[in-house]
Coordinates of C-alpha atoms in Angstrom, one line a residue:
M1 CA 0.0 0.0 0.0
P2 CA 1.2 3.6 -0.6
G3 CA 2.5 6.0 2.0
E4 CA 0.2 7.1 4.8
I5 CA 0.4 9.9 7.3
V6 CA -0.7 8.4 10.6
L7 CA -0.1 11.2 13.2
G8 CA 0.8 14.9 13.5
V9 CA 2.5 16.5 16.5
G10 CA 3.3 20.1 17.2
A11 CA 5.7 20.7 20.0
S12 CA 7.7 23.7 21.3
H13 CA 11.4 23.2 22.0
S14 CA 13.9 24.6 24.4
T15 CA 17.5 23.5 25.2
L16 CA 17.0 25.1 28.6
M17 CA 15.1 21.9 29.5
N18 CA 18.5 20.1 29.4
T19 CA 20.8 22.8 30.8
H20 CA 18.7 24.8 33.3
W21 CA 16.0 22.5 34.6
D22 CA 17.0 22.9 38.2
Q23 CA 17.1 26.7 37.9
T24 CA 13.6 26.8 36.3
R25 CA 11.3 28.7 38.7
A26 CA 8.0 27.8 37.0
K27 CA 8.6 24.2 37.8
E28 CA 4.9 23.2 37.8
E29 CA 4.4 24.7 34.3
A30 CA 7.7 23.2 33.0
T31 CA 6.7 19.8 34.3
R32 CA 3.3 20.0 32.6
F33 CA 5.0 20.7 29.3
R34 CA 7.5 17.9 29.8
D35 CA 4.7 15.5 30.6
G36 CA 2.9 16.6 27.5
L37 CA 6.0 15.6 25.5
R38 CA 6.0 12.2 27.1
E39 CA 2.3 11.7 26.2
A40 CA 3.0 12.7 22.6
R41 CA 5.9 10.3 22.5
D42 CA 3.6 7.5 23.6
L43 CA 1.0 8.4 21.0
I44 CA 3.7 8.3 18.3
A45 CA 4.7 4.9 19.5
A46 CA 1.1 3.7 19.4
A47 CA 0.8 5.0 15.8
R48 CA 3.8 2.8 14.8
P49 CA 5.3 5.1 12.2
D50 CA 8.2 3.9 10.1
T51 CA 9.4 7.5 9.5
A52 CA 9.0 10.9 11.0
I53 CA 9.1 14.0 8.9
I54 CA 10.5 16.6 11.3
V55 CA 9.7 20.1 10.2
G56 CA 11.9 22.5 12.3
S57 CA 13.9 25.6 12.3
N58 CA 17.6 26.0 12.4
H59 CA 19.3 28.3 14.9
F60 CA 22.4 29.0 12.9
R61 CA 24.2 25.9 14.0
G62 CA 23.5 23.9 10.8
M63 CA 22.8 26.7 8.3
W64 CA 24.4 30.1 8.1
L65 CA 23.9 33.4 6.3
D66 CA 26.2 32.3 3.5
L67 CA 23.2 30.3 2.2
V68 CA 19.6 30.4 3.6
P69 CA 17.0 28.6 1.5
A70 CA 13.3 29.0 2.5
F71 CA 12.9 25.2 2.7
T72 CA 15.6 22.4 2.8
I73 CA 15.0 18.7 2.8
G74 CA 17.7 16.3 4.0
V75 CA 18.0 13.6 1.4
G76 CA 21.2 11.8 2.5
E77 CA 23.3 12.1 5.6
C78 CA 22.0 14.0 8.6
V79 CA 24.2 15.0 11.5
A80 CA 22.9 16.6 14.7
S81 CA 25.1 19.3 16.1
G82 CA 24.6 18.2 19.7
E83 CA 24.4 21.6 21.4
S84 CA 23.2 21.8 25.0
G85 CA 22.7 18.1 25.7
T86 CA 20.7 17.4 22.6
P87 CA 21.5 14.4 20.4
K88 CA 24.8 14.6 18.6
G89 CA 26.0 12.8 15.5
P90 CA 24.5 10.9 12.6
Q91 CA 20.7 10.4 12.5
P92 CA 18.9 7.7 10.5
V93 CA 17.3 9.1 7.3
D94 CA 14.6 7.5 5.2
V95 CA 16.5 8.3 2.0
P96 CA 14.0 6.8 -0.5
L97 CA 11.1 8.7 1.0
A98 CA 13.2 11.9 1.4
R99 CA 14.2 11.9 -2.3
H100 CA 10.7 11.0 -3.4
L101 CA 9.4 14.0 -1.4
A102 CA 12.0 16.3 -3.0
E103 CA 11.1 15.2 -6.5
Q104 CA 7.4 15.4 -6.0
L105 CA 7.6 18.9 -4.5
V106 CA 9.6 20.1 -7.5
D107 CA 7.1 18.4 -9.8
G108 CA 4.3 20.2 -7.9
G109 CA 5.7 23.7 -8.3
F110 CA 7.9 24.1 -5.2
D111 CA 11.6 24.7 -5.4
P112 CA 13.0 23.2 -2.2
A113 CA 16.7 23.1 -1.5
F114 CA 18.1 19.6 -0.7
S115 CA 21.1 18.5 1.2
A116 CA 22.9 15.2 1.0
R117 CA 24.8 16.1 4.2
L118 CA 22.5 18.2 6.3
Q119 CA 23.5 19.4 9.8
I120 CA 20.5 20.0 12.1
D121 CA 20.4 21.6 15.5
H122 CA 17.8 21.5 18.3
G123 CA 15.2 22.8 15.9
Q124 CA 14.9 19.1 15.0
S125 CA 17.0 17.2 17.4
H126 CA 14.9 18.3 20.4
A127 CA 12.1 16.4 18.9
V128 CA 14.4 13.4 18.3
Q129 CA 15.4 13.5 22.0
Y130 CA 11.9 13.8 23.5
L131 CA 9.3 12.7 21.0
L132 CA 11.2 9.8 19.4
D133 CA 13.0 8.6 22.6
G134 CA 13.6 4.8 22.3
L135 CA 11.6 4.5 19.0
D136 CA 13.0 2.8 15.9
V137 CA 12.0 5.5 13.5
D138 CA 13.9 7.0 10.5
L139 CA 13.8 10.7 9.8
V140 CA 13.2 13.1 7.0
P141 CA 14.5 16.4 8.2
L142 CA 12.8 19.5 6.7
V143 CA 14.2 22.9 7.7
V144 CA 12.1 26.0 7.4
N145 CA 13.8 29.4 7.5
V146 CA 12.1 31.3 10.3
F147 CA 15.0 33.5 11.5
A148 CA 16.7 35.2 8.5
P149 CA 14.4 37.5 6.7
P150 CA 12.9 37.5 4.2
L151 CA 11.0 34.5 5.4
P152 CA 8.6 32.3 3.5
T153 CA 5.1 33.4 4.0
T154 CA 2.7 31.6 6.3
A155 CA 0.5 30.9 3.3
R156 CA 3.4 29.3 1.5
C157 CA 4.0 27.1 4.5
L158 CA 0.4 25.9 4.4
D159 CA 0.8 25.1 0.7
L160 CA 4.0 23.2 1.5
G161 CA 2.2 21.0 4.0
A162 CA -0.5 20.3 1.5
A163 CA 2.1 19.3 -1.1
L164 CA 3.9 17.1 1.4
R165 CA 0.6 15.3 2.1
A166 CA 0.1 14.6 -1.5
A167 CA 3.8 13.5 -1.9
V168 CA 3.6 11.0 1.0
R169 CA 0.4 9.5 -0.4
S170 CA 2.1 9.1 -3.8
F171 CA 5.0 7.1 -2.4
P172 CA 4.8 3.7 -4.0
D173 CA 6.0 1.6 -1.1
D174 CA 4.3 0.9 2.3
R175 CA 5.3 3.7 4.7
R176 CA 3.6 4.9 7.9
V177 CA 4.6 8.5 8.5
A178 CA 4.4 10.9 11.4
V179 CA 4.8 14.6 10.8
I180 CA 6.3 16.7 13.6
G181 CA 6.3 20.5 13.7
S182 CA 8.9 21.7 16.1
G183 CA 9.0 25.3 17.4
G184 CA 7.1 28.2 18.9
L185 CA 4.8 29.3 20.3
S186 CA 5.0 33.0 21.4
H187 CA 8.4 34.3 22.4
R188 CA 10.9 37.0 21.7
L189 CA 14.5 36.3 21.2
P190 CA 17.3 38.9 21.5
W191 CA 18.1 38.3 17.8
P192 CA 18.6 41.1 15.3
D193 CA 17.4 41.5 11.8
W194 CA 20.7 40.5 10.2
R195 CA 20.4 43.3 7.7
A196 CA 20.5 46.0 10.3
P197 CA 22.2 45.0 13.6
E198 CA 22.3 47.5 16.4
G199 CA 24.9 47.4 19.2
D200 CA 27.7 45.0 20.1
D201 CA 25.5 42.0 20.9
E202 CA 23.6 42.2 17.7
E203 CA 26.7 42.6 15.6
F204 CA 28.2 39.6 17.4
M205 CA 25.1 37.6 16.6
V206 CA 25.3 38.4 12.9
E207 CA 29.0 37.6 12.8
A208 CA 28.3 34.2 14.4
W209 CA 25.5 33.6 11.9
L210 CA 27.7 34.5 8.9
N211 CA 31.0 32.8 10.0
G212 CA 29.8 29.9 12.1
R213 CA 30.0 27.2 9.4
G214 CA 32.4 24.5 10.8
D215 CA 33.1 26.6 13.9
W216 CA 29.7 27.4 15.5
S217 CA 30.7 26.3 19.0
R218 CA 33.3 29.1 19.2
Y219 CA 30.4 31.6 19.4
D220 CA 28.1 29.5 21.5
T221 CA 29.0 30.6 25.1
R222 CA 28.3 34.3 24.4
R223 CA 25.3 33.5 22.3
R224 CA 23.7 31.7 25.3
E225 CA 24.7 34.5 27.7
I226 CA 22.8 36.9 25.5
I227 CA 19.8 34.7 25.3
R228 CA 19.8 34.0 29.1
A229 CA 19.9 37.8 29.8
A230 CA 16.9 38.5 27.6
P231 CA 13.6 39.5 29.3
S232 CA 10.7 37.0 28.8
V233 CA 8.0 38.2 26.5
I234 CA 5.2 35.6 26.2
T235 CA 1.7 36.2 24.8
P236 CA -0.6 33.6 26.3
E237 CA -3.6 35.1 24.4
F238 CA -2.0 34.5 21.1
D239 CA -1.0 31.0 22.1
A240 CA -4.5 30.1 23.3
E241 CA -6.0 31.4 20.0
F242 CA -3.5 29.5 17.9
L243 CA -4.1 26.2 19.8
H244 CA -7.9 26.8 19.5
L245 CA -7.5 27.1 15.7
L246 CA -5.5 23.9 15.7
E247 CA -8.1 22.1 17.8
T248 CA -10.9 23.2 15.5
G249 CA -9.1 22.5 12.2
R250 CA -8.9 26.1 11.2
T251 CA -5.2 26.7 11.1
T252 CA -5.6 28.0 7.5
R253 CA -6.6 31.3 9.2
V254 CA -3.0 31.8 10.4
G255 CA -2.0 31.9 6.7
W256 CA -3.5 35.4 6.7
L257 CA -0.8 36.7 9.1
S258 CA 2.2 38.3 7.7
T259 CA 5.7 38.1 9.1
A260 CA 5.2 41.6 10.6
D261 CA 1.8 40.5 12.1
L262 CA 3.3 37.5 13.8
E263 CA 6.2 39.5 15.3
R264 CA 3.9 42.2 16.5
E265 CA 1.4 39.8 18.1
A266 CA 3.7 37.1 19.5
G267 CA 7.4 38.0 19.1
N268 CA 10.0 37.2 16.6
G269 CA 10.3 33.6 18.0
A270 CA 6.7 33.0 17.0
Q271 CA 7.8 32.8 13.4
E272 CA 8.5 29.2 14.3
V273 CA 4.7 28.5 14.1
R274 CA 5.4 28.0 10.4
T275 CA 6.5 24.5 11.3
W276 CA 3.2 23.8 13.0
L277 CA 1.4 25.1 9.9
V278 CA 3.3 22.7 7.6
M279 CA 2.4 19.9 10.0
A280 CA -1.3 20.8 10.2
A281 CA -1.7 21.1 6.5
A282 CA 0.0 17.8 6.0
L283 CA -2.7 16.3 8.2
G284 CA -5.4 17.9 6.1
H285 CA -6.2 20.4 8.9
A286 CA -8.1 17.7 10.8
P287 CA -9.1 18.9 14.3
G288 CA -6.4 18.4 16.9
R289 CA -6.0 18.1 20.6
T290 CA -3.8 20.1 23.0
L291 CA -1.9 17.9 25.4
A292 CA -0.2 20.7 27.3
Y293 CA 0.4 24.4 27.4
A294 CA 2.6 26.3 29.8
P295 CA 4.1 29.7 29.7
V296 CA 7.7 29.2 31.0
P297 CA 9.4 32.6 31.5
D298 CA 12.8 31.1 32.3
W299 CA 12.6 29.5 28.8
L300 CA 11.3 32.7 27.3
T301 CA 8.6 30.7 25.5
G302 CA 4.9 29.7 25.5
M303 CA 5.5 25.9 25.5
A304 CA 2.9 23.7 23.9
V305 CA 2.3 20.1 22.7
A306 CA -0.6 19.1 20.5
V307 CA -1.5 16.2 18.3
I308 CA -3.6 15.6 15.3
D309 CA -4.7 12.0 14.9
P310 CA -6.6 11.4 11.6
A311 CA -7.9 8.1 12.9
A312 CA -9.5 9.5 16.1
P313 CA -13.2 10.1 16.2
E314 CA -13.8 13.8 15.6
E315 CA -15.6 14.3 18.9
T316 CA -12.5 13.1 20.8
R317 CA -9.9 15.2 19.1
A318 CA -10.4 18.6 20.6

């Protein structure tokens, strides 16, 4: 039988779970989010996927300003950078499916970049660490540019998810596929627009983003100091509305928001919701279910976990 998408998961990520758990003051909220990740992991295990398409961002540890495609598919080797206690080293890639997806997207009018030796960071490896823990699942990594403007539009990300859905279904071999969107929700990072940095910290960040290829760890200590010193700006109202749209199968409405709209309403880090939009569209915008939501100021982020199970009775999804 052909390829089949059996589950969708959206999940926030934060390496501070690994490095600063003991210092996290909102421990009840953080625990609620961590428990949501575990529940999602169990649901993935129950769905028995062969492969997980992990749609995530890249925090300039695997891609740099020397080349920033809107969308990049890993079609060969995949290596995780291993920052902050996340998985490090080679990851198992479903090469036949990855190459099929790349070809079908091109045939369908998209122009994704592809990499036969892709380096990912916690934008995808956080999901590997927590959502695929102990599971024998291959990957197809798909990186969405959410940090180096100009960004792909939210509408284009919805179109990409729909194209992925069709491409998986056209795969000629039996393949059970989970789609994971990793990132968001609301948060503000102390990251500049690379085109107009202001002050020493922002100029340092842009230098790291431009020159980090092969040497990203040299910049990492100061990068994390800058991030740790940033004030927390979380917008629970935006997060609640976004999750409600996911639960009711209306995530297409987010496609009306521009990059400027998202930043104004939920911070520059909320640009990562594009990964959730790709996932939701790949699941045909079926109604979903929120497993956990917690604003965690020490992690700077509105942390959420949600699932879309196309096989679940509709009345049990939301």
